């Protein structure tokens, strides 16, 4: 009996070692690239195509920001109560319909730019939209390496309208929409990390490309700081629906971002992000992994996350913009200690458009 028990233990140990070995097995593609799954080899040329024809050789520029925005607008068209196809690429496949949706102002510029590259890629619309988001985000220093699951079927229909939260919405309405898609208030704040590399085109159409923070080319926590600073100006043609006073010339502060930063349900989540790069990228990556498979049968998807480029790191502490300090912070979570930050030297900056 003891011998039989020992034999069983040996076989269990051998089986476990084989599982570990199998998990670590890498597949070498014909182009020399290595991935954990042979099915992912087909994506390496698509990544090269995206970098060359969409992202200007791998820049964290307007197209990278736009790709991330498009992935959110596509995936959030979903309800846990059975409506919408979620992360299926319907926003690209049915762009004539979804571009006209109330919250999709400016999306037509993104879909027009992406559509020819999508056709060349030979991917389904869902795989293209969410691969483009992962690759574009990877071009931004400080960003997490987003996951990518491969094998979404073609979308069946456009998403329902009025599923994308808008900057004019109340916090209650925004949180309800996120909850209807399966996200907690903390996950909603995590997804808003995307605003660190984002800009507004249609809130004030006289100033397209107006950034939401002063370091729009870096995926850092600066947006969580600057949304909390006292505002004193509008960047463009006076007050527009969806914006509130901004602290910096050339920078836009969304009404919804500011409201979320001050609301008792979300203020502590917002403030906790300030100068905590690891927390921001960890929570954003987890929330995006959930967002980008909404409505999909994940058992049928292949994990091709290892084909996504590795972003450059960002380990520097953020700073108050020149002339600002802690006295300018509108703290809405007093129970949480606010981090000690240095201030950039010089006069108050004017943030250029992207």
CSV table of C-alpha atoms in Angstrom, one decimal:
chain,number,residue,atom,x,y,z
A,1,UNK,CA,0.0,0.0,0.0
A,2,UNK,CA,2.8,2.4,0.9
A,3,UNK,CA,4.5,1.6,-2.4
A,4,UNK,CA,1.3,2.2,-4.4
A,5,UNK,CA,0.9,5.5,-2.6
A,6,UNK,CA,4.5,6.5,-3.4
A,7,UNK,CA,4.0,5.6,-7.0
A,8,UNK,CA,0.9,7.8,-7.2
A,9,UNK,CA,2.8,10.7,-5.7
A,10,UNK,CA,5.6,10.2,-8.3
A,11,UNK,CA,3.1,10.2,-11.2
A,12,UNK,CA,1.3,13.3,-9.8
A,13,UNK,CA,4.7,15.1,-9.6
A,14,UNK,CA,5.6,14.0,-13.1
A,15,UNK,CA,2.2,15.1,-14.5
A,16,UNK,CA,2.6,18.5,-12.8
A,17,UNK,CA,6.0,19.0,-14.2
A,18,UNK,CA,4.7,18.2,-17.7
A,19,UNK,CA,1.9,20.8,-17.2
A,20,UNK,CA,4.3,23.4,-16.2
A,21,UNK,CA,6.6,22.5,-19.1
A,22,UNK,CA,3.7,22.6,-21.5
A,23,UNK,CA,2.6,26.0,-20.2
A,24,UNK,CA,6.0,27.4,-20.8
A,25,UNK,CA,6.3,25.9,-24.3
A,26,UNK,CA,6.9,28.6,-27.0
A,27,UNK,CA,6.0,28.2,-30.7
A,28,UNK,CA,8.4,29.6,-33.2
A,29,UNK,CA,6.6,31.1,-36.2
A,30,UNK,CA,7.9,31.0,-39.8
A,31,UNK,CA,9.0,34.7,-39.5
A,32,UNK,CA,11.1,33.8,-36.5
A,33,UNK,CA,8.8,35.4,-33.9
A,34,UNK,CA,7.9,33.4,-30.8
A,35,UNK,CA,4.4,33.0,-29.2
A,36,UNK,CA,2.7,30.6,-26.9
A,37,UNK,CA,0.2,29.5,-29.4
A,38,UNK,CA,0.7,28.8,-33.1
A,39,UNK,CA,-2.7,30.5,-34.0
A,40,UNK,CA,-1.2,33.8,-32.9
A,41,UNK,CA,1.6,33.7,-35.6
A,42,UNK,CA,-0.9,35.3,-38.0
A,43,UNK,CA,-1.1,38.4,-35.9
A,44,UNK,CA,2.6,39.5,-36.0
A,45,UNK,CA,2.2,40.9,-39.6
A,46,UNK,CA,-1.0,42.7,-38.5
A,47,UNK,CA,0.9,44.3,-35.6
A,48,UNK,CA,3.5,45.5,-38.1
A,49,UNK,CA,0.7,46.8,-40.4
A,50,UNK,CA,-0.9,48.7,-37.5
A,51,UNK,CA,2.4,50.3,-36.5
A,52,UNK,CA,3.2,51.3,-40.0
A,53,UNK,CA,-0.1,52.4,-41.5
A,54,UNK,CA,-2.1,53.5,-38.4
A,55,UNK,CA,0.3,54.5,-35.6
A,56,UNK,CA,3.0,56.4,-37.6
A,57,UNK,CA,5.7,53.9,-36.9
A,58,UNK,CA,4.8,53.3,-33.3
A,59,UNK,CA,3.9,56.7,-31.9
A,60,UNK,CA,1.7,57.5,-28.9
A,61,UNK,CA,-0.1,60.0,-31.0
A,62,UNK,CA,-3.7,60.9,-32.0
A,63,UNK,CA,-4.3,57.5,-33.7
A,64,UNK,CA,-3.2,55.6,-30.6
A,65,UNK,CA,-5.5,57.6,-28.4
A,66,UNK,CA,-8.3,57.2,-30.9
A,67,UNK,CA,-7.9,53.4,-31.1
A,68,UNK,CA,-8.3,53.1,-27.3
A,69,UNK,CA,-11.4,55.3,-27.4
A,70,UNK,CA,-12.9,53.3,-30.2
A,71,UNK,CA,-12.4,50.0,-28.2
A,72,UNK,CA,-14.3,51.5,-25.3
A,73,UNK,CA,-17.2,52.9,-27.4
A,74,UNK,CA,-17.4,49.5,-29.1
A,75,UNK,CA,-17.3,47.2,-26.0
A,76,UNK,CA,-19.6,49.3,-23.7
A,77,UNK,CA,-22.5,48.7,-26.1
A,78,UNK,CA,-23.5,45.8,-23.9
A,79,UNK,CA,-25.7,45.0,-21.0
A,80,UNK,CA,-25.6,42.1,-18.6
A,81,UNK,CA,-29.3,41.9,-19.1
A,82,UNK,CA,-28.8,40.7,-22.7
A,83,UNK,CA,-28.6,43.7,-24.9
A,84,UNK,CA,-25.8,44.4,-27.4
A,85,UNK,CA,-22.9,42.4,-28.8
A,86,UNK,CA,-20.2,44.1,-26.6
A,87,UNK,CA,-16.6,43.8,-27.8
A,88,UNK,CA,-17.5,42.6,-31.3
A,89,UNK,CA,-16.3,45.4,-33.6
A,90,UNK,CA,-19.8,46.5,-34.5
A,91,UNK,CA,-18.7,50.1,-34.2
A,92,UNK,CA,-16.4,49.5,-37.2
A,93,UNK,CA,-18.5,47.0,-39.2
A,94,UNK,CA,-21.7,49.1,-38.8
A,95,UNK,CA,-20.0,52.4,-38.7
A,96,UNK,CA,-22.6,54.3,-40.7
A,97,UNK,CA,-25.1,53.4,-38.1
A,98,UNK,CA,-23.1,53.8,-34.9
A,99,UNK,CA,-21.3,56.9,-36.0
A,100,UNK,CA,-24.7,58.7,-35.8
A,101,UNK,CA,-25.2,57.7,-32.1
A,102,UNK,CA,-25.6,60.5,-29.7
A,103,UNK,CA,-22.3,59.9,-27.8
A,104,UNK,CA,-20.2,59.1,-30.8
A,105,UNK,CA,-19.3,62.6,-32.0
A,106,UNK,CA,-15.9,62.4,-33.7
A,107,UNK,CA,-15.9,58.6,-34.0
A,108,UNK,CA,-16.4,58.9,-37.7
A,109,UNK,CA,-12.9,60.3,-38.1
A,110,UNK,CA,-11.6,57.2,-36.3
A,111,UNK,CA,-13.5,54.6,-38.2
A,112,UNK,CA,-12.7,56.3,-41.5
A,113,UNK,CA,-9.0,56.1,-40.7
A,114,UNK,CA,-9.1,52.6,-39.5
A,115,UNK,CA,-11.4,51.0,-42.1
A,116,UNK,CA,-8.9,50.6,-44.9
A,117,UNK,CA,-6.3,49.1,-42.5
A,118,UNK,CA,-9.0,46.8,-41.1
A,119,UNK,CA,-9.8,45.5,-44.6
A,120,UNK,CA,-6.1,44.9,-45.3
A,121,UNK,CA,-5.7,43.0,-42.0
A,122,UNK,CA,-8.2,40.3,-42.9
A,123,UNK,CA,-9.3,40.1,-39.2
A,124,UNK,CA,-12.8,40.2,-38.0
A,125,UNK,CA,-13.9,43.7,-36.9
A,126,UNK,CA,-13.9,42.8,-33.2
A,127,UNK,CA,-10.4,41.4,-33.3
A,128,UNK,CA,-9.2,44.4,-35.3
A,129,UNK,CA,-10.7,47.1,-33.0
A,130,UNK,CA,-9.4,45.5,-29.8
A,131,UNK,CA,-5.9,44.5,-31.2
A,132,UNK,CA,-5.5,48.1,-32.5
A,133,UNK,CA,-6.3,49.4,-29.0
A,134,UNK,CA,-3.8,47.1,-27.3
A,135,UNK,CA,-1.0,47.9,-29.8
A,136,UNK,CA,-1.7,51.7,-29.9
A,137,UNK,CA,-1.8,51.8,-26.1
A,138,UNK,CA,1.5,49.9,-26.0
A,139,UNK,CA,3.1,52.8,-27.8
A,140,UNK,CA,2.6,55.1,-24.8
A,141,UNK,CA,5.3,55.1,-22.1
A,142,UNK,CA,3.9,54.0,-18.8
A,143,UNK,CA,1.0,52.0,-20.2
A,144,UNK,CA,0.3,48.4,-19.2
A,145,UNK,CA,0.7,45.7,-21.8
A,146,UNK,CA,-2.9,45.0,-22.4
A,147,UNK,CA,-4.2,41.5,-23.0
A,148,UNK,CA,-5.5,40.4,-26.4
A,149,UNK,CA,-7.8,37.5,-27.0
A,150,UNK,CA,-8.1,36.3,-30.6
A,151,UNK,CA,-11.0,34.7,-32.4
A,152,UNK,CA,-14.1,37.0,-32.1
A,153,UNK,CA,-16.8,36.2,-34.7
A,154,UNK,CA,-18.1,38.9,-37.0
A,155,UNK,CA,-20.6,41.2,-35.3
A,156,UNK,CA,-24.3,40.4,-36.0
A,157,UNK,CA,-25.8,43.9,-35.6
A,158,UNK,CA,-25.1,47.4,-34.5
A,159,UNK,CA,-24.9,48.1,-30.8
A,160,UNK,CA,-27.9,49.8,-29.2
A,161,UNK,CA,-27.7,53.6,-28.9
A,162,UNK,CA,-27.3,55.4,-25.6
A,163,UNK,CA,-24.9,52.9,-24.1
A,164,UNK,CA,-21.9,55.2,-24.0
A,165,UNK,CA,-21.6,57.5,-20.9
A,166,UNK,CA,-21.4,61.2,-21.8
A,167,UNK,CA,-19.6,64.0,-20.1
A,168,UNK,CA,-22.9,65.7,-19.4
A,169,UNK,CA,-24.3,62.7,-17.5
A,170,UNK,CA,-24.6,62.7,-13.7
A,171,UNK,CA,-22.4,60.4,-11.6
A,172,UNK,CA,-25.4,58.3,-10.7
A,173,UNK,CA,-26.3,57.8,-14.4
A,174,UNK,CA,-22.7,57.0,-15.3
A,175,UNK,CA,-22.3,54.5,-12.5
A,176,UNK,CA,-25.6,52.9,-13.4
A,177,UNK,CA,-24.5,52.5,-17.0
A,178,UNK,CA,-21.2,50.9,-15.9
A,179,UNK,CA,-23.1,48.6,-13.5
A,180,UNK,CA,-25.4,47.5,-16.3
A,181,UNK,CA,-22.3,46.5,-18.3
A,182,UNK,CA,-20.9,44.6,-15.3
A,183,UNK,CA,-18.5,47.1,-13.8
A,184,UNK,CA,-18.1,48.4,-10.3
A,185,UNK,CA,-17.5,52.1,-9.4
A,186,UNK,CA,-13.8,51.3,-8.8
A,187,UNK,CA,-13.5,49.7,-12.2
A,188,UNK,CA,-15.2,52.7,-13.8
A,189,UNK,CA,-12.6,55.0,-12.3
A,190,UNK,CA,-9.9,52.6,-13.5
A,191,UNK,CA,-11.2,52.7,-17.1
A,192,UNK,CA,-11.0,56.5,-16.9
A,193,UNK,CA,-7.2,56.1,-16.7
A,194,UNK,CA,-7.5,56.2,-20.5
A,195,UNK,CA,-8.0,59.9,-20.3
A,196,UNK,CA,-4.3,60.3,-19.5
A,197,UNK,CA,-3.6,59.9,-23.2
A,198,UNK,CA,-6.9,61.3,-24.5
A,199,UNK,CA,-8.1,64.6,-26.0
A,200,UNK,CA,-11.5,66.2,-26.8
A,201,UNK,CA,-12.5,66.9,-30.4
A,202,UNK,CA,-16.2,67.8,-30.2
A,203,UNK,CA,-16.9,69.1,-26.7
A,204,UNK,CA,-15.7,72.4,-28.1
A,205,UNK,CA,-15.4,72.0,-31.9
A,206,UNK,CA,-13.4,75.2,-32.1
A,207,UNK,CA,-10.4,73.5,-30.4
A,208,UNK,CA,-10.1,69.9,-31.6
A,209,UNK,CA,-7.4,67.8,-30.0
A,210,UNK,CA,-7.6,69.5,-26.6
A,211,UNK,CA,-5.8,67.2,-24.0
A,212,UNK,CA,-7.2,66.2,-20.6
A,213,UNK,CA,-3.8,66.6,-18.9
A,214,UNK,CA,-0.4,68.2,-19.5
A,215,UNK,CA,1.4,65.0,-20.3
A,216,UNK,CA,-0.8,63.5,-23.0
A,217,UNK,CA,2.0,61.5,-24.6
A,218,UNK,CA,2.7,59.5,-21.4
A,219,UNK,CA,0.4,57.0,-19.7
A,220,UNK,CA,0.8,58.4,-16.2
A,221,UNK,CA,-1.4,59.5,-13.3
A,222,UNK,CA,-1.2,63.2,-14.1
A,223,UNK,CA,-4.8,63.4,-15.2
A,224,UNK,CA,-6.0,62.2,-11.8
A,225,UNK,CA,-4.0,65.1,-10.2
A,226,UNK,CA,-5.0,67.8,-12.7
A,227,UNK,CA,-8.7,67.1,-12.6
A,228,UNK,CA,-8.5,67.9,-8.8
A,229,UNK,CA,-6.9,71.3,-9.3
A,230,UNK,CA,-8.9,74.5,-9.0
A,231,UNK,CA,-10.2,75.6,-12.4
A,232,UNK,CA,-10.2,79.2,-13.6
A,233,UNK,CA,-10.6,79.2,-17.4
A,234,UNK,CA,-12.1,77.5,-20.4
A,235,UNK,CA,-9.6,76.5,-23.1
A,236,UNK,CA,-11.7,77.6,-26.1
A,237,UNK,CA,-14.9,79.4,-26.9
A,238,UNK,CA,-16.3,79.8,-23.4
A,239,UNK,CA,-18.3,77.3,-21.5
A,240,UNK,CA,-19.6,74.3,-23.5
A,241,UNK,CA,-21.9,71.4,-22.5
A,242,UNK,CA,-19.7,68.7,-20.9
A,243,UNK,CA,-16.8,70.8,-19.7
A,244,UNK,CA,-16.1,72.7,-16.5
A,245,UNK,CA,-13.4,75.3,-15.7
A,246,UNK,CA,-9.9,74.0,-16.3
A,247,UNK,CA,-6.7,74.7,-14.3
A,248,UNK,CA,-4.5,75.1,-17.3
A,249,UNK,CA,-4.7,77.0,-20.6
A,250,UNK,CA,-5.1,74.6,-23.5
A,251,UNK,CA,-6.4,71.8,-21.3
A,252,UNK,CA,-10.0,70.6,-21.0
A,253,UNK,CA,-11.6,69.3,-17.9
A,254,UNK,CA,-14.6,67.1,-18.6
A,255,UNK,CA,-17.7,67.8,-16.4
A,256,UNK,CA,-18.0,64.0,-15.8
A,257,UNK,CA,-14.4,63.5,-14.7
A,258,UNK,CA,-14.6,66.3,-12.2
A,259,UNK,CA,-17.9,65.1,-10.8
A,260,UNK,CA,-16.6,61.6,-10.4
A,261,UNK,CA,-13.5,63.0,-8.7
A,262,UNK,CA,-15.7,64.7,-6.1
A,263,UNK,CA,-18.5,62.2,-5.6
A,264,UNK,CA,-18.4,60.3,-2.3
A,265,UNK,CA,-18.9,57.0,-4.2
A,266,UNK,CA,-15.8,57.4,-6.3
A,267,UNK,CA,-13.6,60.3,-4.9
A,268,UNK,CA,-11.3,58.0,-2.8
A,269,UNK,CA,-10.8,55.7,-5.8
A,270,UNK,CA,-9.9,58.7,-7.9
A,271,UNK,CA,-7.6,60.3,-5.4
A,272,UNK,CA,-5.8,57.0,-4.7
A,273,UNK,CA,-4.5,57.0,-8.3
A,274,UNK,CA,-2.6,60.2,-7.8
A,275,UNK,CA,1.2,59.3,-8.2
A,276,UNK,CA,0.5,55.6,-7.8
A,277,UNK,CA,1.5,54.4,-11.2
A,278,UNK,CA,1.5,50.7,-10.3
A,279,UNK,CA,-2.0,50.9,-9.0
A,280,UNK,CA,-3.3,52.8,-12.0
A,281,UNK,CA,-1.8,50.4,-14.6
A,282,UNK,CA,-2.7,47.3,-12.6
A,283,UNK,CA,-6.4,48.3,-12.2
A,284,UNK,CA,-6.6,49.7,-15.8
A,285,UNK,CA,-5.2,46.5,-17.3
A,286,UNK,CA,-7.6,44.3,-15.3
A,287,UNK,CA,-10.7,46.5,-16.2
A,288,UNK,CA,-9.6,46.6,-19.9
A,289,UNK,CA,-9.2,42.8,-19.9
A,290,UNK,CA,-12.8,42.5,-18.8
A,291,UNK,CA,-14.1,45.2,-21.2
A,292,UNK,CA,-12.4,43.8,-24.3
A,293,UNK,CA,-14.2,40.5,-24.1
A,294,UNK,CA,-17.7,41.7,-23.1
A,295,UNK,CA,-20.3,39.6,-24.9
A,296,UNK,CA,-17.8,37.1,-26.2
A,297,UNK,CA,-17.5,33.4,-25.5
A,298,UNK,CA,-14.1,33.5,-23.9
A,299,UNK,CA,-13.7,29.7,-24.0
A,300,UNK,CA,-13.4,30.0,-27.8
A,301,UNK,CA,-10.9,32.8,-27.8
A,302,UNK,CA,-7.1,32.2,-28.0
A,303,UNK,CA,-4.8,34.2,-25.6
A,304,UNK,CA,-2.5,36.1,-27.9
A,305,UNK,CA,-1.4,38.7,-25.4
A,306,UNK,CA,2.3,37.9,-26.0
A,307,UNK,CA,2.1,39.5,-29.5
A,308,UNK,CA,1.3,42.9,-28.0
A,309,UNK,CA,4.4,45.1,-27.9
A,310,UNK,CA,5.9,45.8,-24.5
A,311,UNK,CA,5.4,49.5,-23.5
A,312,UNK,CA,8.3,51.6,-22.3
A,313,UNK,CA,8.2,52.0,-18.5
A,314,UNK,CA,7.4,55.2,-16.6
A,315,UNK,CA,8.8,55.3,-13.0
A,316,UNK,CA,9.1,59.1,-12.4
A,317,UNK,CA,7.0,60.8,-9.8
A,318,UNK,CA,4.4,63.1,-11.3
A,319,UNK,CA,4.5,66.9,-10.4
A,320,UNK,CA,2.2,69.8,-9.9
A,321,UNK,CA,2.1,71.9,-13.0
A,322,UNK,CA,4.2,75.1,-12.7
A,323,UNK,CA,2.6,77.6,-10.2
A,324,UNK,CA,0.4,75.0,-8.6
A,325,UNK,CA,0.7,73.2,-5.2
A,326,UNK,CA,-1.3,71.2,-2.7
A,327,UNK,CA,-3.2,74.4,-1.8
A,328,UNK,CA,-4.9,74.2,-5.2
A,329,UNK,CA,-6.1,70.7,-4.8
A,330,UNK,CA,-9.9,70.2,-4.3
A,331,UNK,CA,-9.7,67.2,-2.0
A,332,UNK,CA,-12.9,65.1,-1.8
A,333,UNK,CA,-11.5,62.2,0.2
A,334,UNK,CA,-10.0,63.6,3.3
A,335,UNK,CA,-9.5,60.2,5.0
A,336,UNK,CA,-6.8,59.4,2.4
A,337,UNK,CA,-3.5,61.2,2.7
A,338,UNK,CA,-2.6,63.2,-0.3
A,339,UNK,CA,0.8,62.4,-1.7
A,340,UNK,CA,3.7,65.0,-1.4
A,341,UNK,CA,4.5,66.2,-4.9
A,342,UNK,CA,7.1,68.7,-6.2
A,343,UNK,CA,6.1,71.5,-8.6
A,344,UNK,CA,7.5,72.0,-12.1
A,345,UNK,CA,9.6,75.2,-12.2
A,346,UNK,CA,8.6,78.2,-14.3
A,347,UNK,CA,5.5,80.0,-15.4
A,348,UNK,CA,2.1,78.3,-15.8
A,349,UNK,CA,2.1,76.3,-19.0
A,350,UNK,CA,-0.2,76.4,-22.0
A,351,UNK,CA,-0.9,72.9,-23.2
A,352,UNK,CA,-0.7,72.4,-26.9
A,353,UNK,CA,-3.3,70.4,-28.9
A,354,UNK,CA,-2.5,66.9,-30.1
